[in-house]
Short mmCIF file of C-alpha atoms in Angstrom, two decimals:
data_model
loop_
_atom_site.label_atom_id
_atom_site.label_comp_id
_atom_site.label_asym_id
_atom_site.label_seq_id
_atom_site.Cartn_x
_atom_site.Cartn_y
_atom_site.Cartn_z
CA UNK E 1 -31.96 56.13 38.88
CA UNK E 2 -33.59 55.20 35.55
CA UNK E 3 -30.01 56.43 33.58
CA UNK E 4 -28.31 54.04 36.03
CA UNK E 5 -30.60 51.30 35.62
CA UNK E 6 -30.53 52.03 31.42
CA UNK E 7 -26.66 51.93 31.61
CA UNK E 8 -26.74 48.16 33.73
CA UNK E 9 -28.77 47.28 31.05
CA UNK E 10 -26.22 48.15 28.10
CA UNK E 11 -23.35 46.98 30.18
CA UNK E 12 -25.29 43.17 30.54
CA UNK E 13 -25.81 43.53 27.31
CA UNK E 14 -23.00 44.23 26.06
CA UNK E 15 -20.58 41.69 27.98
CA UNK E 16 -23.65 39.36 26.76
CA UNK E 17 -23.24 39.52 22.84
CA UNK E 18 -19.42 39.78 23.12
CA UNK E 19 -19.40 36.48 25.20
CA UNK E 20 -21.43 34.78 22.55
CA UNK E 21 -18.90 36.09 19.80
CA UNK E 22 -16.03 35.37 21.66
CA UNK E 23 -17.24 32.03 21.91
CA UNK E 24 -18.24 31.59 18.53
CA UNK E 25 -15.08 33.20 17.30
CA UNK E 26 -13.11 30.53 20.30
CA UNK E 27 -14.80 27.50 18.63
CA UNK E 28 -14.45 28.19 15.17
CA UNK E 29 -10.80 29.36 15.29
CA UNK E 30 -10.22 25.38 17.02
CA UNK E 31 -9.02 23.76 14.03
CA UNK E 32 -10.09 20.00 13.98
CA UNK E 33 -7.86 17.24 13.76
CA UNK E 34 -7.81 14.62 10.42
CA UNK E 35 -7.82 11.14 10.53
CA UNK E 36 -7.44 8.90 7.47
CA UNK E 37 -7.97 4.99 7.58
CA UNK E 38 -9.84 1.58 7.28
CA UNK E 39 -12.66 1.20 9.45
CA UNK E 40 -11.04 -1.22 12.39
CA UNK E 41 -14.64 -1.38 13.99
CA UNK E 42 -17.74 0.75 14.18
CA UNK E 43 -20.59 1.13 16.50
CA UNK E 44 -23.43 3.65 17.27
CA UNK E 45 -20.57 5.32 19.49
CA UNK E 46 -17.39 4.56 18.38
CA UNK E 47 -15.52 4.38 15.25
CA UNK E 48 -11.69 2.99 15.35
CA UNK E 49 -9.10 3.75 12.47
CA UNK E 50 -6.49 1.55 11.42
CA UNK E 51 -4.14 4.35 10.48
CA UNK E 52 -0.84 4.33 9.29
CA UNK E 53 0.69 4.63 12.67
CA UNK E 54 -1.35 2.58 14.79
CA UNK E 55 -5.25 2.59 15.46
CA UNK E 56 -7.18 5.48 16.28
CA UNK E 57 -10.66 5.40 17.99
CA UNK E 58 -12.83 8.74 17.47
CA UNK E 59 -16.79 9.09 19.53
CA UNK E 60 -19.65 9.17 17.56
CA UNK E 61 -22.17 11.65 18.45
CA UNK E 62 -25.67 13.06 17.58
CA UNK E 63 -23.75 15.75 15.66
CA UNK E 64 -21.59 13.71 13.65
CA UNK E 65 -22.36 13.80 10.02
CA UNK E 66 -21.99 11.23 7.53
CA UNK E 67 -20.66 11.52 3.59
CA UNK E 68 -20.27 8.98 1.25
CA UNK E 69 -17.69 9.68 -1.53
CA UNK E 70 -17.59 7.65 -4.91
CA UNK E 71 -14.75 5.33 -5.48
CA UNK E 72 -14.62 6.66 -9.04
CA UNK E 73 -13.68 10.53 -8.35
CA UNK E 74 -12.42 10.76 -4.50
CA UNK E 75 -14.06 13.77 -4.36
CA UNK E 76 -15.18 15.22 -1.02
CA UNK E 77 -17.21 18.43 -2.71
CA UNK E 78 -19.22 16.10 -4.47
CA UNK E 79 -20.02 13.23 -1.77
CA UNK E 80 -23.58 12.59 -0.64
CA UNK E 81 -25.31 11.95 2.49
CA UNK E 82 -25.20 8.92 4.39
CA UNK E 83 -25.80 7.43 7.68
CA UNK E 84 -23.43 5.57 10.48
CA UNK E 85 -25.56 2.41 9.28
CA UNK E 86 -23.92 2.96 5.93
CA UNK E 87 -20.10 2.22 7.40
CA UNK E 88 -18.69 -0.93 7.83
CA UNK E 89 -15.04 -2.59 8.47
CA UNK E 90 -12.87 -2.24 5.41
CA UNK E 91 -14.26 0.89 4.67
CA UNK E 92 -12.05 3.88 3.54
CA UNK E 93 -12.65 6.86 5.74
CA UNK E 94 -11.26 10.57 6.55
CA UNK E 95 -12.97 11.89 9.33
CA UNK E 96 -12.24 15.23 11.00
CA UNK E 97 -12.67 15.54 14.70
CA UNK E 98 -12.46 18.00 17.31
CA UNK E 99 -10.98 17.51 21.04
CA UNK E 100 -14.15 17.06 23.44
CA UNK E 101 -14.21 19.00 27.20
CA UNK E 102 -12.35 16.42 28.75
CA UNK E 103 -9.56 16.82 26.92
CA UNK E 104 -9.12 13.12 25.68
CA UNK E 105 -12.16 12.41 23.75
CA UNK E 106 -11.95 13.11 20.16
CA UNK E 107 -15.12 13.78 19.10
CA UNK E 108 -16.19 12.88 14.96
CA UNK E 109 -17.47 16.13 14.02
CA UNK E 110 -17.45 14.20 9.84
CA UNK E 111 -16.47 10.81 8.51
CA UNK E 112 -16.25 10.74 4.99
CA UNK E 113 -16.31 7.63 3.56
CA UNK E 114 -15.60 4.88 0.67
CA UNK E 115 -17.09 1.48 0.91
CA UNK E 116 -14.95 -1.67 0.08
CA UNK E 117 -17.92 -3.01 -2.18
CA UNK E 118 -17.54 0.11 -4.53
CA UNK E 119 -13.61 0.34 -3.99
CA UNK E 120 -13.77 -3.66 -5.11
CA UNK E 121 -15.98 -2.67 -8.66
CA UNK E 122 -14.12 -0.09 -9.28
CA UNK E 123 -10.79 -2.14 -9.35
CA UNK E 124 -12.52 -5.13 -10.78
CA UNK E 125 -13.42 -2.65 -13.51
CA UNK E 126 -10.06 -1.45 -14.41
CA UNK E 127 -8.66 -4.57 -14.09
CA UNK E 128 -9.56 -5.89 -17.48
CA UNK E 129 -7.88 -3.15 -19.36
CA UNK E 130 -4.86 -3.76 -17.55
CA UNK E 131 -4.80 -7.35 -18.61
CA UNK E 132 -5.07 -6.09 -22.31
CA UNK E 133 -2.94 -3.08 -22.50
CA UNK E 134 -0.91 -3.21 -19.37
CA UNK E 135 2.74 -4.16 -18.60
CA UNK E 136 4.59 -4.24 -15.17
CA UNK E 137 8.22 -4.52 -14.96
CA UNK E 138 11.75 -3.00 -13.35
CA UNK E 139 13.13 -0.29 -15.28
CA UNK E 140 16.44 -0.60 -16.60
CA UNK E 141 17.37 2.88 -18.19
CA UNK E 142 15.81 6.09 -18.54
CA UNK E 143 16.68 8.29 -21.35
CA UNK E 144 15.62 11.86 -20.93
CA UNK E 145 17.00 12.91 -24.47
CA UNK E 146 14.73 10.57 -26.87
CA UNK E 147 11.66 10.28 -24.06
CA UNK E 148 12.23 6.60 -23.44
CA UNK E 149 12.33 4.19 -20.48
CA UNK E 150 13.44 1.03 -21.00
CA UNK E 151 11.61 -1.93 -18.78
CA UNK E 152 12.78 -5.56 -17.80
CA UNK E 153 9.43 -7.83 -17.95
CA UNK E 154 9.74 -11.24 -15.85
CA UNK E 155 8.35 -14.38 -16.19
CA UNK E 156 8.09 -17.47 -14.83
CA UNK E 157 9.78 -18.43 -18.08
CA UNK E 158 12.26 -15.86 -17.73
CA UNK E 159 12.39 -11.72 -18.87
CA UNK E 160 12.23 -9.65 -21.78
CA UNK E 161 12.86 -5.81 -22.46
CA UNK E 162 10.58 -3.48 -23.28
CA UNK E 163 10.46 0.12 -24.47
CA UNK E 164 8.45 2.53 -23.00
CA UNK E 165 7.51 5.70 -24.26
CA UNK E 166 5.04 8.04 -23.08
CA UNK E 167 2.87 9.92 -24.65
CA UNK E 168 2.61 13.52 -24.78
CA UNK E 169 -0.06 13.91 -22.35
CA UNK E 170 0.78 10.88 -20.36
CA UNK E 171 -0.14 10.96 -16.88
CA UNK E 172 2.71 9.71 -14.08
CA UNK E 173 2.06 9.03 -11.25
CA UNK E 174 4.55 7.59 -8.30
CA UNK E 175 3.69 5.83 -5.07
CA UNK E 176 3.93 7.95 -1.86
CA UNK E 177 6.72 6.96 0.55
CA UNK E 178 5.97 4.53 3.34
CA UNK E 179 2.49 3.65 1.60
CA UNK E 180 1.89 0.45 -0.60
CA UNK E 181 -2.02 1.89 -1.59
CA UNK E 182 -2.22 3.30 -5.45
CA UNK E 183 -5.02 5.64 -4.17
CA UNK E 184 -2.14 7.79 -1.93
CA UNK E 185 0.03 7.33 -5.19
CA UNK E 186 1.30 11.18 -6.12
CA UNK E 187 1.07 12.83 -9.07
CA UNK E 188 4.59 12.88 -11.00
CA UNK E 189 6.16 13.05 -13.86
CA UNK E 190 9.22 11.91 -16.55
CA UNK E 191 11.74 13.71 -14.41
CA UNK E 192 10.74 11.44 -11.55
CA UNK E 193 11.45 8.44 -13.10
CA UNK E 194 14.87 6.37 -12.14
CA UNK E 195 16.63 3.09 -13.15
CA UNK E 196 15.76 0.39 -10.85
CA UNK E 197 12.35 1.71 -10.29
CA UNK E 198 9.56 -0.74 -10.36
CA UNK E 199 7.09 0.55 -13.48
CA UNK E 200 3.60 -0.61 -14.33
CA UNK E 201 2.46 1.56 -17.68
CA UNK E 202 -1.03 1.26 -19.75
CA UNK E 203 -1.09 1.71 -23.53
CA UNK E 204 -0.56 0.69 -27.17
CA UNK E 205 2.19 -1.91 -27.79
CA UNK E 206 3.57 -3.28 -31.41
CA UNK E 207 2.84 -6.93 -32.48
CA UNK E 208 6.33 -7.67 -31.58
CA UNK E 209 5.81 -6.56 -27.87
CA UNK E 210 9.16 -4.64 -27.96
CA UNK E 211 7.48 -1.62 -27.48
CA UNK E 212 4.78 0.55 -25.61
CA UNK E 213 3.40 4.05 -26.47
CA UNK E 214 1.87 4.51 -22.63
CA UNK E 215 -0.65 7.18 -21.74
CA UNK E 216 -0.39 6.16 -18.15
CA UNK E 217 2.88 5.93 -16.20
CA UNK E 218 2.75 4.32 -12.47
CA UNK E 219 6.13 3.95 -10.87
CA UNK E 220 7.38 3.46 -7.33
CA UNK E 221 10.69 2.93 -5.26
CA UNK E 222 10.43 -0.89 -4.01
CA UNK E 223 13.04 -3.13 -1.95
CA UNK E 224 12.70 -6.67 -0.47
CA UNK E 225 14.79 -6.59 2.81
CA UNK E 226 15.35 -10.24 4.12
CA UNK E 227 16.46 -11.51 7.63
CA UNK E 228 16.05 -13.55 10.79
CA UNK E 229 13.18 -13.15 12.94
CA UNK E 230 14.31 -11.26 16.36
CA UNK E 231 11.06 -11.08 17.90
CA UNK E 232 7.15 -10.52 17.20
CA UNK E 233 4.73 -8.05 18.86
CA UNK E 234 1.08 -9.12 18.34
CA UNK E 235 -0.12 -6.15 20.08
CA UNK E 236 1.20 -3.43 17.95
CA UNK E 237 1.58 -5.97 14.74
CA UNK E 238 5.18 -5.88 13.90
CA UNK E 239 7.82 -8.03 13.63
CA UNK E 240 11.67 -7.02 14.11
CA UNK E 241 14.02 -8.95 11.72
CA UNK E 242 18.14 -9.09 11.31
CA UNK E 243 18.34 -8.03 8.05
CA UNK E 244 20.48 -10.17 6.24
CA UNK E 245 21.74 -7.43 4.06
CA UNK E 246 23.31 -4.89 7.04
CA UNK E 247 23.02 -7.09 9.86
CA UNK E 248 20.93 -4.49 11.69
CA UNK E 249 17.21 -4.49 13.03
CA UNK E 250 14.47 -3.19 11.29
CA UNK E 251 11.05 -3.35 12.36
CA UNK E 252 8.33 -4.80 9.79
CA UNK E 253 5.07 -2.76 10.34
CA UNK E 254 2.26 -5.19 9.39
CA UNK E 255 -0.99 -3.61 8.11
CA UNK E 256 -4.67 -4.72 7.05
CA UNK E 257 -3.78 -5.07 3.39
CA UNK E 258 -0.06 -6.58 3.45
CA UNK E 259 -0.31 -9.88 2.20
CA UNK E 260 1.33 -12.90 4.35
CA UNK E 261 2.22 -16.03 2.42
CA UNK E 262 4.51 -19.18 2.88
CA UNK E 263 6.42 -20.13 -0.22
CA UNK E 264 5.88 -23.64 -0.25
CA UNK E 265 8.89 -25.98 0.80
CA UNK E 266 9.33 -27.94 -2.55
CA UNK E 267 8.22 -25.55 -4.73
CA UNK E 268 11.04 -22.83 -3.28
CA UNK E 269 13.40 -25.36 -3.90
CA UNK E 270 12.61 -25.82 -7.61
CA UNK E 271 12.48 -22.05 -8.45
CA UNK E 272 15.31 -21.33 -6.06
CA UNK E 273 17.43 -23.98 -8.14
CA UNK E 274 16.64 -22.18 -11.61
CA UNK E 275 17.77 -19.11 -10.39
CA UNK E 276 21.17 -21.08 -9.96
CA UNK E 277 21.11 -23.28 -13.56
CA UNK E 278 19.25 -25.63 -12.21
CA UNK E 279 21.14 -26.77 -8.57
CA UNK E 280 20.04 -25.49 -5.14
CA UNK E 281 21.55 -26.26 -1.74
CA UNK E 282 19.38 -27.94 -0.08
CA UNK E 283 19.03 -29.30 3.70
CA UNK E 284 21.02 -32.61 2.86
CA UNK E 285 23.42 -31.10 0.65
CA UNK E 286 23.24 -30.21 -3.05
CA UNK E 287 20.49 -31.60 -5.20
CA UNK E 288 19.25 -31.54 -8.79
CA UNK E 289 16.34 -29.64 -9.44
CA UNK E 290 13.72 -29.79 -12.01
CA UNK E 291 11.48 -26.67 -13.19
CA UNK E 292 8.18 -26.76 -12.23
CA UNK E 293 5.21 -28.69 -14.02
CA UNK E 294 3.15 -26.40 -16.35
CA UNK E 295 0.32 -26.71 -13.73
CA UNK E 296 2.58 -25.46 -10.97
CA UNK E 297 2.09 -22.14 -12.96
CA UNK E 298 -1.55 -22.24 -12.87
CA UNK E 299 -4.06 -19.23 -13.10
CA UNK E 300 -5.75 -17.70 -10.44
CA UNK E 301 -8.86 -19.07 -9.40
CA UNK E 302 -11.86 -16.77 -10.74
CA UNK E 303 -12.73 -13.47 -8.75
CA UNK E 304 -9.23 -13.76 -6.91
CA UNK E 305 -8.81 -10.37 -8.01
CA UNK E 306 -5.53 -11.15 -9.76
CA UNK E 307 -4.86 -10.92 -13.26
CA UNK E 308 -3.81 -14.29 -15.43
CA UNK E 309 -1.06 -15.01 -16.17
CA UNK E 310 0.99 -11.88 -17.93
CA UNK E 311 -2.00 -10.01 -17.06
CA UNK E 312 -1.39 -7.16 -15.50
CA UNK E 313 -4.32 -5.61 -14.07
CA UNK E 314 -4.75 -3.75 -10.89
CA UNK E 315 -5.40 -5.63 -7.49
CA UNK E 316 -8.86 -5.66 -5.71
CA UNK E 317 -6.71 -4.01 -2.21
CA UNK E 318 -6.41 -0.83 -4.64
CA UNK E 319 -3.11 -1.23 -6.58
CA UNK E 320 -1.96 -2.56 -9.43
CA UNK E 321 -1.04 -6.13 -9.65
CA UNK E 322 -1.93 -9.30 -10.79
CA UNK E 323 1.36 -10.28 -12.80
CA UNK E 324 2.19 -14.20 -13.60
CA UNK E 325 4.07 -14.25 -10.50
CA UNK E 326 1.53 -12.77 -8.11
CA UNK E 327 -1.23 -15.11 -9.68
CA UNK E 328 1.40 -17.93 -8.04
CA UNK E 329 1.72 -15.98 -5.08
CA UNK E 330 -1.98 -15.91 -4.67
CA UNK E 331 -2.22 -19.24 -4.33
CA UNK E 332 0.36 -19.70 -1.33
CA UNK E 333 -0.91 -20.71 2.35
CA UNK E 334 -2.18 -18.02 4.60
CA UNK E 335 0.54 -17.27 7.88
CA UNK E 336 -0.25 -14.76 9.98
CA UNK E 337 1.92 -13.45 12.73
CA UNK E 338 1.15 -15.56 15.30
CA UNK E 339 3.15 -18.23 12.73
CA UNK E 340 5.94 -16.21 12.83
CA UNK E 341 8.41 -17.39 15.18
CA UNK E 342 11.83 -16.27 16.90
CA UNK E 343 14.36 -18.17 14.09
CA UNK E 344 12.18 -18.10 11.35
CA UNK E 345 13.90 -16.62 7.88
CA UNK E 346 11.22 -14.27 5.92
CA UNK E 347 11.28 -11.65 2.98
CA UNK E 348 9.72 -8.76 3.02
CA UNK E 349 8.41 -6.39 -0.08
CA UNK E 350 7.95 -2.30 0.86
CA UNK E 351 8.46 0.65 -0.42
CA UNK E 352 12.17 2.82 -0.06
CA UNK E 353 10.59 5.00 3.11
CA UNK E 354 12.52 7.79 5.03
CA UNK E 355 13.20 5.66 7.93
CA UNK E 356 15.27 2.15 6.72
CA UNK E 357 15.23 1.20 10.32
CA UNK E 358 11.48 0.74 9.97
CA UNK E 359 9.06 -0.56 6.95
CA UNK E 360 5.53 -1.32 5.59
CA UNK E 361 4.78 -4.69 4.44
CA UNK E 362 3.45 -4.76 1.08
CA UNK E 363 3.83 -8.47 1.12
CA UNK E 364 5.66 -11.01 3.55
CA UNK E 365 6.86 -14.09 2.79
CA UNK E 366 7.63 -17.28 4.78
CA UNK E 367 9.41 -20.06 3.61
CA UNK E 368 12.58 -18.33 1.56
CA UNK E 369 15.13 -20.17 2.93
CA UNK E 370 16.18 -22.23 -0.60
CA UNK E 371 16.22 -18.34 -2.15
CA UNK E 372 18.68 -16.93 0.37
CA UNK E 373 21.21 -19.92 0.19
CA UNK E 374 20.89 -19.73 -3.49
CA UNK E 375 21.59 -15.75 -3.19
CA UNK E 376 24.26 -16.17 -0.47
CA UNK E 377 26.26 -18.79 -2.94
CA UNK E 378 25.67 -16.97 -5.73
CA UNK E 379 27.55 -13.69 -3.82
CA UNK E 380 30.44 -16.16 -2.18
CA UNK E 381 31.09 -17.85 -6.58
CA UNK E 382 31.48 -13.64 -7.02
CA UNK E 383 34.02 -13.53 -4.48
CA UNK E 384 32.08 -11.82 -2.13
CA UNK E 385 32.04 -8.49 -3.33
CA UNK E 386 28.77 -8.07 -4.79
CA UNK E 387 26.76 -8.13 -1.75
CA UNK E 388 23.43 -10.59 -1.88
CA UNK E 389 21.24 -10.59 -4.37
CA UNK E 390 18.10 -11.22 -3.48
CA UNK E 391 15.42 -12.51 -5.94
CA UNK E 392 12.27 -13.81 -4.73
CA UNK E 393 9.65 -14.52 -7.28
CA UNK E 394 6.51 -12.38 -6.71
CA UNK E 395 8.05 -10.63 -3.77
CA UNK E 396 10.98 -8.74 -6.20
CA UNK E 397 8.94 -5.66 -6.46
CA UNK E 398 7.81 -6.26 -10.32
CA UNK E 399 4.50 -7.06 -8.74
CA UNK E 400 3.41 -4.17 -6.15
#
């Protein structure tokens, strides 16, 4: 009896301890899922995610734990403690989350985040060395033989070339596809680097300005795609455009840091006409035009987080910008997509994704009408075989 009753014991015992390291074993070999975003809104339950392909909404819980990571090194190993107080909307986070019983519920098991307040000094930090020794521009040629990239600089008051060339130790880096955020940008390198790229480089230039010996080298795959408004989806915040280019759709994903403008009417008309030596087509028929005043190229206000004009310093949203022409964009009215209608002509800036069927906004413009009639004469003078050339200033990828 007692060698039965000592054997029941083991058994229980046994099926006990390897239930509890089953389980353990079970719940540590779930991996948890990654989410990477702004903060959309945060509560003492919820936090949503305004991720790249939509929003995502993860439970809060007494287990969740909460990091903060410094703006200035990214670096998870290193963050420190926080608390859900310390989160708010505009935030950077990654949070990793696991599925909860019921099988929907994805429960925040960390958030690790970046607050906008330290993401804004650190930009508003780097952004006066970019306004001395930076230079954004479109690169023209690359040669691999003599280490050299030549860049076209625009202004307002037209461009200049410049030549590049990197120093030993430079550091390239090159904008992820589908993303208009310089924290996501990749590292890289010389071999990366093609003709009609959009550059922005930091370094030494010569008195002359002719050339730049760059220790930094930031360079991304940009387009402006232009078309007729098809239809707008408030709900999932896109907008589907003909574009004007291939006469096809293509769906404009609209995020929490694409910038919305309207070109104003009169001024489009003036720039539009420069483009063309001075005549645009306008509504009535064809008109002189005259270039803008010098105070139609004003700065930016101060703390617009833009650089002055030919500055080039990095933009408070986390990527470099601030040219002449995005200090001019700056000051453009607000739309937002509820402006947007059915018939309306707009430009859009992005980045060259995998899908062309479907972009990010970087920026959006209203308002471009004068710039595609000037484009669309310009291609019909050429006899129609050079396709449209599209050049819309701050939206023509030399300020990302």
């Amino acid at each position: 009896m007692l060698q039965n009753i000592f054997i029941s014991v083991l058994i229980f015992l046994f099926l006990g301890v390897s239930g509890l390291v089953f389980g353990q074993t079970t719940e540590a070999a779930i991996k948890p899922t990654y989410f990477s975003g702004d903060v959309a809104t945060i509560n003492a339950k919820t936090l949503a995610i305004t991720t790249k392909t939509g929003v995502v909404e993860v439970a809060l819980t007494e287990k969740t734990s909460f990091k903060k990571v410094s703006a200035e090194t990214r670096s998870l190993t290193t963050a420190s403690a926080g608390a859900v107080a310390d989160v708010a909307f505009g935030d950077q986070v990654t949070v990793s989350a696991l599925q909860a019983a019921d099988g929907k519920t994805m429960n925040a098991r960390t958030v690790y985040f970046v607050s906008k307040a330290d993401i804004a000094a650190k930009n508003a930090k780097e952004v006066a060395e970019w306004q001395k020794r930076g230079i954004a521009g479109k690169i023209t040629a690359v040669n691999a033989q003599t280490n050299q990239i030549t860049v076209e600089i625009r202004t307002m008051a037209g461009s200049t070339a410049m030549t590049v060339t990197p120093k030993a130790d430079a550091k390239f880096i090159r904008y992820a596809p589908d993303s208009e955020k310089f924290d996501e940008a990749k590292p890289s390198s010389m071999a990366d680097v093609k003709a009609g790229d959009t550059i922005r480089a930091l370094g030494d230039k010569n008195t002359e300005g002719t050339a730049m010996t760059a220790e930094t080298v930031l360079t991304g795959a940009f387009q402006t795609v232009a078309g007729t408004i098809v239809s707008t989806d408030t709900v999932k915040n896109e907008v589907v455009i003909k574009d004007l280019a291939t006469n096809k759709d293509v769906t404009v994903a609209l995020g929490t840091t694409s910038v919305m403008k309207k070109f104003p009417a009169e001024m489009a008309e003036r720039m539009a006409g420069m483009q063309g030596g001075g005549v645009a087509g306008g509504p009535g028929g064809v008109q002189v035009v005259r270039p803008p005043t010098q105070g139609g190229q004003g700065q930016p206000p101060a703390g617009a987080g833009q650089g002055q004009q030919g500055g080039n310093g990095p933009r408070v949203m986390g990527r470099p910008g601030g040219a002449g022409l995005d200090a001019l964009l700056e000051g453009f009215p607000n739309v937002t997509l509820a402006d947007l209608k059915v018939g309306d002509m707009i430009a859009v800036s992005s980045t060259r994704g995998v899908t062309p069927e479907r972009i990010r906004a970087i920026k959006l413009l209203a308002g471009v009408e004068p710039f595609i009639r000037m484009a669309q004469a310009q291609a019909g003078r050429g006899g129609g075989g050079r396709g449209l050339d599209i050049n819309i200033p701050g939206l023509d990828g030399v300020g990302f």
